[in-house]
mmCIF file of C-alpha atoms and ligand atoms in Angstrom:
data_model
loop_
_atom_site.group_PDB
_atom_site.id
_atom_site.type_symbol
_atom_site.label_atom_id
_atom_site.label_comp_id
_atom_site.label_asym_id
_atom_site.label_seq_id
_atom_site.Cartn_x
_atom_site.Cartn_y
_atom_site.Cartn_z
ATOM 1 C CA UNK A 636 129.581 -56.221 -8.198
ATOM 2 C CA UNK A 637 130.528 -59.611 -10.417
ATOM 3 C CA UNK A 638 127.514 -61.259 -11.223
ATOM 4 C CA UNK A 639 128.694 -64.477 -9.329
ATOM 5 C CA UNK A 640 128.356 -62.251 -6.051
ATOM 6 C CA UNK A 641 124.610 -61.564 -6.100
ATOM 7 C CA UNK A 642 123.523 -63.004 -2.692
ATOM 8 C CA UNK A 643 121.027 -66.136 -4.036
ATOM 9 C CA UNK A 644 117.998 -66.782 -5.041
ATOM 10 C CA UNK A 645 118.186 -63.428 -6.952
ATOM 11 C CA UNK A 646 116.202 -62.399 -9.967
ATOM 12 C CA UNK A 647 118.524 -61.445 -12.981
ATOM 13 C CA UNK A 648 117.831 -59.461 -15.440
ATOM 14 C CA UNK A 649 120.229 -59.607 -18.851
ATOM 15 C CA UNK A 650 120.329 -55.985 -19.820
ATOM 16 C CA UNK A 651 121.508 -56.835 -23.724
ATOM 17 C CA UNK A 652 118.471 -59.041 -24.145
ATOM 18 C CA UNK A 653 115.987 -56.551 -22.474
ATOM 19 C CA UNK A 654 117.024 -53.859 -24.708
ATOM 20 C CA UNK A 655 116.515 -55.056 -27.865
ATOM 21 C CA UNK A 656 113.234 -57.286 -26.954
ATOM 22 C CA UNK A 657 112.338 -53.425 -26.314
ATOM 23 C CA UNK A 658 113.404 -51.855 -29.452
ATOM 24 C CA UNK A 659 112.259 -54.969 -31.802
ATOM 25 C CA UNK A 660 108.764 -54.516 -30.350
ATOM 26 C CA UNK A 661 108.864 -50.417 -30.908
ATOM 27 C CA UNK A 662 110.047 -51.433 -33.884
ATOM 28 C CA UNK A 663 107.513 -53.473 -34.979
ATOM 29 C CA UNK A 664 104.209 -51.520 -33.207
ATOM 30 C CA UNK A 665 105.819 -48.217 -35.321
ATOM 31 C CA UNK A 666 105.634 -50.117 -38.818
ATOM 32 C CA UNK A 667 102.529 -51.247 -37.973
ATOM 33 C CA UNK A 668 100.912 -47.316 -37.256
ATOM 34 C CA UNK A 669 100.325 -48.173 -34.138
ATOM 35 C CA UNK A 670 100.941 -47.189 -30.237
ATOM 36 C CA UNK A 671 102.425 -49.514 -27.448
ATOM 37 C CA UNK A 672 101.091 -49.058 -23.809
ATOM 38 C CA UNK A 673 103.254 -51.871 -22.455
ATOM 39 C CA UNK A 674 101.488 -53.824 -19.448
ATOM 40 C CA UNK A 675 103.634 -53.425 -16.398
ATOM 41 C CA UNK A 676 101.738 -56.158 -14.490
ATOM 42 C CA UNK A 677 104.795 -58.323 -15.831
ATOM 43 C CA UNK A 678 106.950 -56.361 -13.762
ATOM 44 C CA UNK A 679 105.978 -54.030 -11.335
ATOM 45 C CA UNK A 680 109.370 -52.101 -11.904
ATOM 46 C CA UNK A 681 108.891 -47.971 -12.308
ATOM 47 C CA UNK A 682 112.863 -48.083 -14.397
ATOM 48 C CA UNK A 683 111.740 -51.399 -16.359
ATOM 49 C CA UNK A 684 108.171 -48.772 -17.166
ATOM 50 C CA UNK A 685 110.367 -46.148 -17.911
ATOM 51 C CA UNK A 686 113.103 -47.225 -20.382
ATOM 52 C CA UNK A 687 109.493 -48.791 -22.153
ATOM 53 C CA UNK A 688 108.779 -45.140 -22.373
ATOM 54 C CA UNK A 689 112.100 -43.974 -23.301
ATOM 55 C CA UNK A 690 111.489 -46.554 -26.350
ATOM 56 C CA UNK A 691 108.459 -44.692 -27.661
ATOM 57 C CA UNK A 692 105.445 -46.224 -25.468
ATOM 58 C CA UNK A 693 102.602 -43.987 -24.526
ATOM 59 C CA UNK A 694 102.721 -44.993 -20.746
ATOM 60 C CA UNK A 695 101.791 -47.987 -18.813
ATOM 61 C CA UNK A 696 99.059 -50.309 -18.383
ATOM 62 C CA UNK A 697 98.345 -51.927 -14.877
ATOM 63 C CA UNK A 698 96.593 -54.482 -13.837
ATOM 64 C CA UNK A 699 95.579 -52.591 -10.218
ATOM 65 C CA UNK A 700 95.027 -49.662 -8.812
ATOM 66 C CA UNK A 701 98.462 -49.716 -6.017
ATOM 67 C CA UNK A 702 100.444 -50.672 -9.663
ATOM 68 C CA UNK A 703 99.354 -47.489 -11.294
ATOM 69 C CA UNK A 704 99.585 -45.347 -7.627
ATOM 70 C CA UNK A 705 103.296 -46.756 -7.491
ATOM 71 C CA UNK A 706 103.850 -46.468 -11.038
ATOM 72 C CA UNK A 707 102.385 -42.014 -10.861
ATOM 73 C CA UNK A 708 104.305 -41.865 -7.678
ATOM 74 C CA UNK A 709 107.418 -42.802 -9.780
ATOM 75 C CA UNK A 710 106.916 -40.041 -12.587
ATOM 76 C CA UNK A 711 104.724 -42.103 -15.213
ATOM 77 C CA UNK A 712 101.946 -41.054 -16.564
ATOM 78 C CA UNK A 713 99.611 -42.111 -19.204
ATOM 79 C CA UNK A 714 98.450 -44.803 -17.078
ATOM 80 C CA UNK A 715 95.794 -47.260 -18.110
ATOM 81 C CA UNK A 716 94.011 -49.513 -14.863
ATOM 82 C CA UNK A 717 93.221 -52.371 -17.084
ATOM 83 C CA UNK A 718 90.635 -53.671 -14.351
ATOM 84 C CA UNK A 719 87.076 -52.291 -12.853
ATOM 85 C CA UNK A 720 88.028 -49.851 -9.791
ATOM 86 C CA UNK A 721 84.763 -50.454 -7.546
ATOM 87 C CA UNK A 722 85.226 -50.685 -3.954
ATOM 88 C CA UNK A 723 84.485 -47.314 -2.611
ATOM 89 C CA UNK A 724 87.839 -47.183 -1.000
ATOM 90 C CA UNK A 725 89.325 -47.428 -3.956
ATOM 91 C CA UNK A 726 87.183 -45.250 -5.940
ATOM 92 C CA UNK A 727 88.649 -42.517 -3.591
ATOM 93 C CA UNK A 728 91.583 -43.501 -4.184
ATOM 94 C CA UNK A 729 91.190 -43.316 -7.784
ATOM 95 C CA UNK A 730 90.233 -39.738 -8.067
ATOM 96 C CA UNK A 731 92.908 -38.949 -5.890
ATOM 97 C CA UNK A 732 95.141 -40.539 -8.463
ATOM 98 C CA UNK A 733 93.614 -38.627 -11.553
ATOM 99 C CA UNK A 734 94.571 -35.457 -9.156
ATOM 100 C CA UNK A 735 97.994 -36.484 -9.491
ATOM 101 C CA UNK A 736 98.023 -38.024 -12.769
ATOM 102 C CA UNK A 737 95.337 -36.300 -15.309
ATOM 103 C CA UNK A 738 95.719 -38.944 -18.141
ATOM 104 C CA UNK A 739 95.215 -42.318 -15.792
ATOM 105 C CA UNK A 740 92.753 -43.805 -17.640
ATOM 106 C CA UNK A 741 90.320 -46.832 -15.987
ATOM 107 C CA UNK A 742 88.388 -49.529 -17.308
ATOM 108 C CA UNK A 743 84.483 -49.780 -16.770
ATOM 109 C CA UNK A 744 82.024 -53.143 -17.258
ATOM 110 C CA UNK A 745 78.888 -51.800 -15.407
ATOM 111 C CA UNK A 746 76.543 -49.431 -15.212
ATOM 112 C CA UNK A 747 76.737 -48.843 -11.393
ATOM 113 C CA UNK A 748 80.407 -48.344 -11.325
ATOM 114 C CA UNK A 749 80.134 -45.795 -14.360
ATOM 115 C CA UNK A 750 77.938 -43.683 -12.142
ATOM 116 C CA UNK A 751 80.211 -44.445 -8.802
ATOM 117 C CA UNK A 752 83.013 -43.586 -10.827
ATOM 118 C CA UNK A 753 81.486 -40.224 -12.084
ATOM 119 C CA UNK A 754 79.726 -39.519 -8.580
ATOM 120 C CA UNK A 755 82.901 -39.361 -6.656
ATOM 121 C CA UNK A 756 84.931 -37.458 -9.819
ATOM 122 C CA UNK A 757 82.168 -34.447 -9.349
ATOM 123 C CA UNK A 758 82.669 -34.552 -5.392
ATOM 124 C CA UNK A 759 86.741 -34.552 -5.193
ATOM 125 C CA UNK A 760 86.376 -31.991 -8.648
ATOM 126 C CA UNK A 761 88.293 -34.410 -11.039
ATOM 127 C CA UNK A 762 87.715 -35.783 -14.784
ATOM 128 C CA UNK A 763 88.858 -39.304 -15.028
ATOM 129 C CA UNK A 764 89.309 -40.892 -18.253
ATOM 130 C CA UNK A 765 87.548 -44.211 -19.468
ATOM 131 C CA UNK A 766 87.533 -46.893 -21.462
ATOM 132 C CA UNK A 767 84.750 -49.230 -21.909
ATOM 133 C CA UNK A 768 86.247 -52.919 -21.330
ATOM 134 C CA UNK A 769 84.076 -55.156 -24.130
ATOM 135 C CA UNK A 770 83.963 -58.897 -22.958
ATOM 136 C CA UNK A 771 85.811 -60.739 -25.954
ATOM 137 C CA UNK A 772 85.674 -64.319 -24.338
ATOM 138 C CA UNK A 773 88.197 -64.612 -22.154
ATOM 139 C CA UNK A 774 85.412 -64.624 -19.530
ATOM 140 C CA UNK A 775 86.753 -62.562 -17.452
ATOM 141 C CA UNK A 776 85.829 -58.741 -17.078
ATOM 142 C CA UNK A 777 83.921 -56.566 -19.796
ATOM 143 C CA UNK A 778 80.466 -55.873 -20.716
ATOM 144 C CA UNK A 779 79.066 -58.047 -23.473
ATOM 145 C CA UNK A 780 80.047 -56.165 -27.205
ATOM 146 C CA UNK A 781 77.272 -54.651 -28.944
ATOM 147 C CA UNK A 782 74.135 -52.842 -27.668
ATOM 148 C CA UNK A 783 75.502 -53.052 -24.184
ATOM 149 C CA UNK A 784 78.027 -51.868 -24.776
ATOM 150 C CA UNK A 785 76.895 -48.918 -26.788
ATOM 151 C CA UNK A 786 74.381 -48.228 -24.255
ATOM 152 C CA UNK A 787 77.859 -48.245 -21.405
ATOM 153 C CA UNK A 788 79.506 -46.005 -23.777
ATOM 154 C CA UNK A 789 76.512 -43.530 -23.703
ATOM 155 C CA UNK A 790 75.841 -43.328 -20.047
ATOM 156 C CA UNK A 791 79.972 -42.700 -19.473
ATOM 157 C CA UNK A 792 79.740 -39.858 -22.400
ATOM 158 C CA UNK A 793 76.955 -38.538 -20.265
ATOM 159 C CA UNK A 794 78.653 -38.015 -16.820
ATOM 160 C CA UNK A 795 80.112 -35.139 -16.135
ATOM 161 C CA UNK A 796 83.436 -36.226 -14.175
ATOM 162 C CA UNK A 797 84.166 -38.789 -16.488
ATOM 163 C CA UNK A 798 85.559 -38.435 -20.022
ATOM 164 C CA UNK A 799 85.120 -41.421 -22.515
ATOM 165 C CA UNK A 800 88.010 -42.440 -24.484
ATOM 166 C CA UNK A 801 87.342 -45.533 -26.236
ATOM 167 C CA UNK A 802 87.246 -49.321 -25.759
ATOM 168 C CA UNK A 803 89.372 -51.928 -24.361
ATOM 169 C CA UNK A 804 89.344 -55.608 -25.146
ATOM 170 C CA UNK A 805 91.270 -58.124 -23.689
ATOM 171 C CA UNK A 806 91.698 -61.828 -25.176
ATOM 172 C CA UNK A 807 93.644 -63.269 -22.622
ATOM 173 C CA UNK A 808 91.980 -66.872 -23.767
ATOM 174 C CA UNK A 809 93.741 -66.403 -27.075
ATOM 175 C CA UNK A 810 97.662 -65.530 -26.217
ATOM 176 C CA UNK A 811 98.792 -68.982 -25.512
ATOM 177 C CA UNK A 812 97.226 -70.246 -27.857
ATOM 178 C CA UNK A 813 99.560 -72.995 -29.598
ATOM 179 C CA UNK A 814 101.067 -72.684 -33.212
ATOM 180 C CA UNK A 815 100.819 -69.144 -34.704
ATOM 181 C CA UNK A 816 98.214 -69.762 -36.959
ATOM 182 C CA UNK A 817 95.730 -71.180 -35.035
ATOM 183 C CA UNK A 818 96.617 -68.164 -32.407
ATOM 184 C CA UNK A 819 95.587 -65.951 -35.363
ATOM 185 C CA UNK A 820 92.248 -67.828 -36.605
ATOM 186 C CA UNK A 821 91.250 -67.679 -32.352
ATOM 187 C CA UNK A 822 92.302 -64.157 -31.739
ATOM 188 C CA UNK A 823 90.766 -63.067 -35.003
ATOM 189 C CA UNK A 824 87.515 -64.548 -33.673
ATOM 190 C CA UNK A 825 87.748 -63.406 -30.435
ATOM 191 C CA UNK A 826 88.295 -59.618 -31.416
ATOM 192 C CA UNK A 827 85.904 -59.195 -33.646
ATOM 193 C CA UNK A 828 83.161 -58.346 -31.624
ATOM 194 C CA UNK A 829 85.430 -55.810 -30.825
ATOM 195 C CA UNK A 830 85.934 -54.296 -34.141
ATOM 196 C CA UNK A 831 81.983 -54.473 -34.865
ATOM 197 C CA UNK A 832 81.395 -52.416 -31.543
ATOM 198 C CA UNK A 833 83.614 -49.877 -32.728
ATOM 199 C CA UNK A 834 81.687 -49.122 -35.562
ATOM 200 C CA UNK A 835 78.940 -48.828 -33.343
ATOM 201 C CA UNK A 836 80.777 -46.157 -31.528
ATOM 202 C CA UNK A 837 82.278 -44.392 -34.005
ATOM 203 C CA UNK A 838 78.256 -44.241 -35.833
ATOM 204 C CA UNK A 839 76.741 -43.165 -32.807
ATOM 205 C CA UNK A 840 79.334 -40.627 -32.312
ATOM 206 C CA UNK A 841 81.123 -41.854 -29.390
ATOM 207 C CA UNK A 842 84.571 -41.391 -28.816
ATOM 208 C CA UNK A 843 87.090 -43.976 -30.147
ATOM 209 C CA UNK A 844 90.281 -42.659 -29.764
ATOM 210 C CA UNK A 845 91.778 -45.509 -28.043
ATOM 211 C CA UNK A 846 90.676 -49.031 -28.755
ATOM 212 C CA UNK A 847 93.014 -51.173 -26.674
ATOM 213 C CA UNK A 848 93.966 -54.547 -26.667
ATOM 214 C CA UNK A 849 96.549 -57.229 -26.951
ATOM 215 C CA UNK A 850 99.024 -59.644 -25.856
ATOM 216 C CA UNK A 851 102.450 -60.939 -26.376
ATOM 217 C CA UNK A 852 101.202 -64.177 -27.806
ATOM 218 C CA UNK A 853 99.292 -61.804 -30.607
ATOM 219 C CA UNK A 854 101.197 -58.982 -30.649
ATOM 220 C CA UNK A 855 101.784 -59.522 -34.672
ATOM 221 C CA UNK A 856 97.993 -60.775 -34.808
ATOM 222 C CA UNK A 857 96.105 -57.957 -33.375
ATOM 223 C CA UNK A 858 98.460 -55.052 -34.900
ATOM 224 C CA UNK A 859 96.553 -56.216 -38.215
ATOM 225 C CA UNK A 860 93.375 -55.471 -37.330
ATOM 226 C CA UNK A 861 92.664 -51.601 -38.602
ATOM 227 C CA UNK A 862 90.175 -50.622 -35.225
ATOM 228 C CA UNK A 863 92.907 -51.691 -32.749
ATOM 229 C CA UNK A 864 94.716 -48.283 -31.962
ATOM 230 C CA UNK A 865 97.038 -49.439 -29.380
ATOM 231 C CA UNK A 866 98.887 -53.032 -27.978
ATOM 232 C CA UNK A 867 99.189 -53.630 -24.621
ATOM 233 C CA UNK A 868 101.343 -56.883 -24.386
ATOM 234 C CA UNK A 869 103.701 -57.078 -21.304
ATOM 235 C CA UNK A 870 105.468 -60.532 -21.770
ATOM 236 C CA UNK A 871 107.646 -59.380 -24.410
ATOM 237 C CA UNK A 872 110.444 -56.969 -22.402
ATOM 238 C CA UNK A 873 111.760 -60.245 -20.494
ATOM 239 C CA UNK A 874 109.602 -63.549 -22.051
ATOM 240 C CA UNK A 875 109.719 -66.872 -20.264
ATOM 241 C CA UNK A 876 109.291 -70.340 -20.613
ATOM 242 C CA UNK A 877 105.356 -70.256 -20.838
ATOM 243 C CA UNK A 878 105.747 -68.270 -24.023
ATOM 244 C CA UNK A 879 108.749 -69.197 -25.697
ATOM 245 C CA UNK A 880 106.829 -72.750 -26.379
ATOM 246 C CA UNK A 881 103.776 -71.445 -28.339
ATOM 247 C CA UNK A 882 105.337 -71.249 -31.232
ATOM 248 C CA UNK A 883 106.123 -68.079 -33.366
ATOM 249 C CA UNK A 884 105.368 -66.844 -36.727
ATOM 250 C CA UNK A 885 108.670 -69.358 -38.336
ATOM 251 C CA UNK A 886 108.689 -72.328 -36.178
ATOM 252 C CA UNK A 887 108.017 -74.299 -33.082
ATOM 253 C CA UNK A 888 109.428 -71.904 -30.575
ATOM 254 C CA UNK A 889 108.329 -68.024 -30.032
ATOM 255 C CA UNK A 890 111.844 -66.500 -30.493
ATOM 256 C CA UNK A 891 110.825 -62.923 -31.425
ATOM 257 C CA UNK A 892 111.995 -61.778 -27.994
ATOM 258 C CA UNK A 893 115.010 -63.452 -26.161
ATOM 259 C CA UNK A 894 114.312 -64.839 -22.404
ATOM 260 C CA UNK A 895 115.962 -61.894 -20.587
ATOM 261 C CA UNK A 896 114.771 -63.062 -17.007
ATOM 262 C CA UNK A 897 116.384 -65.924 -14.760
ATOM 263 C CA UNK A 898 116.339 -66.946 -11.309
ATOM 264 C CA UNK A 899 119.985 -67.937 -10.110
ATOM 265 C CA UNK A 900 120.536 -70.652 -7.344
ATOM 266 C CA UNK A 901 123.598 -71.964 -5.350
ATOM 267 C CA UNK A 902 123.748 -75.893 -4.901
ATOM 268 C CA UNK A 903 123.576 -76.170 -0.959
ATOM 269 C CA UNK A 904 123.902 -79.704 -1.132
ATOM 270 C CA UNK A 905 125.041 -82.815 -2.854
ATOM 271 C CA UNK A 906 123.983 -86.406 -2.624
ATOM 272 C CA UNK A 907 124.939 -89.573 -4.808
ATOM 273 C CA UNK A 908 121.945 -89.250 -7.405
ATOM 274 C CA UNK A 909 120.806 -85.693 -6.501
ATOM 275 C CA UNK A 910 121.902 -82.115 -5.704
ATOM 276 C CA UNK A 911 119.736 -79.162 -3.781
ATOM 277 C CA UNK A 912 119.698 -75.351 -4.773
ATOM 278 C CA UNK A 913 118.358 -72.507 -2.738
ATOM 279 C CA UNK A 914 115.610 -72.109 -4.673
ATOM 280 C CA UNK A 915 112.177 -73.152 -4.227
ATOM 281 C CA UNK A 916 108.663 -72.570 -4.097
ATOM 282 C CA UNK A 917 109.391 -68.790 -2.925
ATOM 283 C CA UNK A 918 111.835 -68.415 -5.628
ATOM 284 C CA UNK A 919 109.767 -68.985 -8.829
ATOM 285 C CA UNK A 920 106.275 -68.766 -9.962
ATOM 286 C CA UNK A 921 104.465 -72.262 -9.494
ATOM 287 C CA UNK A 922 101.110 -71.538 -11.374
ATOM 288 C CA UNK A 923 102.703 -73.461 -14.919
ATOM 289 C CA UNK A 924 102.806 -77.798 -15.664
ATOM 290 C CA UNK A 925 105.983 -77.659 -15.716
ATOM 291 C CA UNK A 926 109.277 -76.653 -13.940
ATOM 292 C CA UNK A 927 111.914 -74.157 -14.484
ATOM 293 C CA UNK A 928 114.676 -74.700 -16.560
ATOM 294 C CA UNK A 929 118.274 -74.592 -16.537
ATOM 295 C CA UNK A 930 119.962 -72.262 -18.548
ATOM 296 C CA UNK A 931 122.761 -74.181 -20.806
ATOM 297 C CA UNK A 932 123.422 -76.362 -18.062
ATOM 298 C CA UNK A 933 122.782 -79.936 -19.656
ATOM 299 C CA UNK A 934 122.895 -82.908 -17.421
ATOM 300 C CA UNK A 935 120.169 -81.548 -14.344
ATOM 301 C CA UNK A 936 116.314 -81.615 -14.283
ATOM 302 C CA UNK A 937 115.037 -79.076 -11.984
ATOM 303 C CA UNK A 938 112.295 -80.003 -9.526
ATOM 304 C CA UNK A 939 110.418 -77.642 -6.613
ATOM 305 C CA UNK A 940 111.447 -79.261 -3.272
ATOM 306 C CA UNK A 941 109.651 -76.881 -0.652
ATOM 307 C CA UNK A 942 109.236 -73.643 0.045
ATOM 308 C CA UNK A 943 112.990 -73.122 0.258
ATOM 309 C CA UNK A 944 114.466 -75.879 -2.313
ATOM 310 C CA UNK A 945 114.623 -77.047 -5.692
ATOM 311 C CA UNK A 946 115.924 -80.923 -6.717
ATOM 312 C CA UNK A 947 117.994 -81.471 -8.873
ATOM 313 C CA UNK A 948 118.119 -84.580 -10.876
ATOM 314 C CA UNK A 949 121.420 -86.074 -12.726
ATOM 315 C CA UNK A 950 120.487 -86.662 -15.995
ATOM 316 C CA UNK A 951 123.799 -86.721 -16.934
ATOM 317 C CA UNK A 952 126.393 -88.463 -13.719
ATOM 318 C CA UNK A 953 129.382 -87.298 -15.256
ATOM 319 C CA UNK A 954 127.711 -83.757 -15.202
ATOM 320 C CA UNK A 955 127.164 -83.573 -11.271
ATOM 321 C CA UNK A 956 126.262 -80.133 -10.045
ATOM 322 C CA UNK A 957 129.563 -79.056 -7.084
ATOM 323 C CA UNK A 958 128.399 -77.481 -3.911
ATOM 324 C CA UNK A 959 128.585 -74.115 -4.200
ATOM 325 C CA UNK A 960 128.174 -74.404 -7.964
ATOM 326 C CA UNK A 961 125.787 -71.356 -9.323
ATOM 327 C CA UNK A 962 122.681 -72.311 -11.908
ATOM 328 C CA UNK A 963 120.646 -70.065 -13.564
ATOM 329 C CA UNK A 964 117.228 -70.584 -14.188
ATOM 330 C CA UNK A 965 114.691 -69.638 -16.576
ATOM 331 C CA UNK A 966 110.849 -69.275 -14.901
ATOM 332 C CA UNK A 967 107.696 -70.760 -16.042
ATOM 333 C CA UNK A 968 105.760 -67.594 -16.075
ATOM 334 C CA UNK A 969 107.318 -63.885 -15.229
ATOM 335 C CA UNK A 970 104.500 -61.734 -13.879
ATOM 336 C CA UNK A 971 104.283 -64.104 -10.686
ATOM 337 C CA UNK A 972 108.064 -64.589 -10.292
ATOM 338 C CA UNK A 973 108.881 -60.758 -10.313
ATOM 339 C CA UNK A 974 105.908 -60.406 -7.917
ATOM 340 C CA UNK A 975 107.969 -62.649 -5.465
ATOM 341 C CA UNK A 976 111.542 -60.659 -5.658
ATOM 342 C CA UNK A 977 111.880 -56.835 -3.917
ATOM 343 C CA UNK A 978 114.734 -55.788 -6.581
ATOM 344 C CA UNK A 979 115.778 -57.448 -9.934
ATOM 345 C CA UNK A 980 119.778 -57.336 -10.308
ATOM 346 C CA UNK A 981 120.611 -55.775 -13.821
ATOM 347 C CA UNK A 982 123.548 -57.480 -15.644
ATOM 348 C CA UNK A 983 125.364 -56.554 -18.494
ATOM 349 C CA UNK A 984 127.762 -60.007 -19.278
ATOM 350 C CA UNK A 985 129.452 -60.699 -15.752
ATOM 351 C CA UNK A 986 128.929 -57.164 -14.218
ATOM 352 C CA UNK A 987 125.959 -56.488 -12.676
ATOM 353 C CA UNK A 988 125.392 -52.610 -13.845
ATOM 354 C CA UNK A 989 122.143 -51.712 -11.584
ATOM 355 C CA UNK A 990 119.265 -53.045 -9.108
ATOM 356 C CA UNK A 991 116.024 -52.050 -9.760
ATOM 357 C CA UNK A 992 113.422 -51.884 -7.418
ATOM 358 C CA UNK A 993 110.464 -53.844 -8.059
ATOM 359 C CA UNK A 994 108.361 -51.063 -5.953
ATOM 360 C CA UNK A 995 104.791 -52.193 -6.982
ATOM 361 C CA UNK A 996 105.705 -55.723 -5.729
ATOM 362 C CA UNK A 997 102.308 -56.609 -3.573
ATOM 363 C CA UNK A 998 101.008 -53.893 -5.234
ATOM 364 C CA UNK A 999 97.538 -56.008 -5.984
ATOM 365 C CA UNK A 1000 95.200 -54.109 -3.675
HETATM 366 C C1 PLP B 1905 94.377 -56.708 -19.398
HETATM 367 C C2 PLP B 1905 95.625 -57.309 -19.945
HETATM 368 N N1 PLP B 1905 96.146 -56.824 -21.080
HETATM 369 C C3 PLP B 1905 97.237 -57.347 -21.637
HETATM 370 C C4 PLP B 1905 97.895 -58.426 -21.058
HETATM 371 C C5 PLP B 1905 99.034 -59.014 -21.848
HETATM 372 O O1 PLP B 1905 100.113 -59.414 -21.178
HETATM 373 P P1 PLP B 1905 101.153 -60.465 -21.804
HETATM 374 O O2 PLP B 1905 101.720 -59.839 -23.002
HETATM 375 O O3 PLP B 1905 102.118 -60.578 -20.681
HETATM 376 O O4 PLP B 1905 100.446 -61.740 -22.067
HETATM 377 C C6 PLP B 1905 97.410 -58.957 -19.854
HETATM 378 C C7 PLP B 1905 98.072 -60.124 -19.215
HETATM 379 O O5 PLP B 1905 97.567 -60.787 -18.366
HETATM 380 C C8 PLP B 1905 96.240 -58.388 -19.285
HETATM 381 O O6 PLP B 1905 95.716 -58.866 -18.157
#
């Protein structure tokens, strides 16, 4: 199929860019002596997950339990749950997961979880690995660093179905942070308490195999710090608009990986000081200040018009958008807007070479 025959709105993904945003960032976690466990929350693709493994990652993180069921189902493994499992449902659920995939790892913030989470391993005769999520301010998840955490870490070391593996700490707080170098001095900060509960661990004898952490925004902040064993960024493989203004380590704009996502539109109608495209609030993620961009198409401002449309405004006259003209678009923020597409349409130039599906779409329970 030509690119310009992908029924719209469709979710593109530029196959050239996507490759080498993956091989700069193996690149750059291998100089550093460190692993990559890529977060597939961004995507919710099993082919995106595995060509992330085919470029030297351990596995996948996800953010739920139905990501890392679709993700097992698909052949992955080394799957890390990145948030507390604790509805009994899905404690089942869980174990039944470990069955299929030994190494999934989960997260724990809470004593009564650690022993739900070790009660129902013994009954369905599983081990399920665990890391201890450590609260380093994103208030969010994770049990305060320190002593309580230390005293989490002991009780999981003590159960028999469960098998403690280290820590996790996410600073989610920290990886938009404008301007590299004051998203170093935060993220710095914010880990630290990580780094000092480590120690505790690894004094008290606990395991610390994995200490886990990590975004996009700090993926060349974090690798410095000598406790942090693995990065689990998940921005990086396709970027969007939300990072690419944060600034990177040389200048204004964060151009260490190359926007490999867009959302293209057909103009459906024309008017004297506007034109419509077929895409709206279903076709991009809405959660960001500001709107999706055109991609080297000067002379229109985008705008959401509905559920269905998107305005466009001239901002150039002599630059007015035809009907049936195609635009591409680059989103705000890419976890939502793949959540919002069932298949992402692979293109290499003006052929589109594949369509993957994005099985673990919904996948939030
Ligand atoms: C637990 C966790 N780890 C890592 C990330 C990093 O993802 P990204 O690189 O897309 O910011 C996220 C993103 O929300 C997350 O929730």
């Amino acid at each position: 199929m030509h690119r310009d025959e992908i029924p719209t709105p469709a979710l593109l993904l530029d196959l050239d860019r996507f490759e080498r945003n993956l091989t700069r960032m193996a690149a750059h976690v291998r100089a550093a002596g460190k692993n990559l466990r890529p977060h597939a929350k961004t995507h919710r693709c099993p082919e995106i997950a595995s060509r992330q493994v085919a470029a030297g990652a351990l596995g996948v993180a996800c953010a739920k339990l139905g990501e890392a069921e679709v993700m097992a189902r698909a052949g992955l493994r080394g799957l890390l749950i990145t948030t507390e499992v604790v509805a009994p449902s899905a404690v089942r659920r869980l174990t039944r997961l470990a069955g299929e995939a030994p190494d999934t790892m989960v997260v724990v913030d809470h004593p009564d979880n650690v022993r739900a989470l070790a009660r129902a391993a013994a009954e369905d005769g599983v081990t399920l690995d665990v890391l201890v999520d450590v609260h380093v301010g994103a208030r969010r998840t994770g049990t305060e660093p320190g002593d309580p955490a230390l005293a989490l870490g002991r009780l999981v070391a003590e159960q028999r179905g469960l098998r403690l593996r280290g820590l996790q700490g996410y600073a989610g707080h920290c990886a938009h942070v404008m301007g590299w170098a004051a998203r170093r001095d935060t993220s710095h900060k914010a880990m630290a308490p990580l780094m000092e509960t480590r120690a505790r661990f690894e004094a008290a004898g606990l395991p610390v195999e994995i200490v886990a952490g990590g975004s996009t925004g700090t993926y060349n902040i974090d690798l410095e710090l000598a406790g942090l064993t693995e990065l689990q960024a998940g921005s990086y493989c396709v970027m969007d608009l939300d990072y690419r203004r944060i600034g990177g380590r040389a200048g204004d704009a964060m151009t260490d990986f190359e926007m490999a996502i867009t959302v293209v539109a057909t103009v459906v109608s024309v008017a004297a000081d506007r034109a419509m495209v077929d895409a709206g609030l279903k076709a991009f993620s809405t959660d960001k200040p500001f709107p999706p961009e055109a991609v080297e198409r000067p002379g229109v401002d985008y705008g959401f018009a509905g559920d269905e449309h998107g305005r466009l405004t001239l901002t150039d006259p002599s630059r007015a958008p035809k009907l049936g003209e195609r635009i591409e678009f680059f989103p705000p923020h890419c976890d939502p807007t793949f959540n919002l597409y069932d298949r992402v349409h692979v293109v290499r130039g003006t052929t589109v070479d594949a369509v993957w599906e994005i099985a673990a779409r919904g996948r939030s329970d």
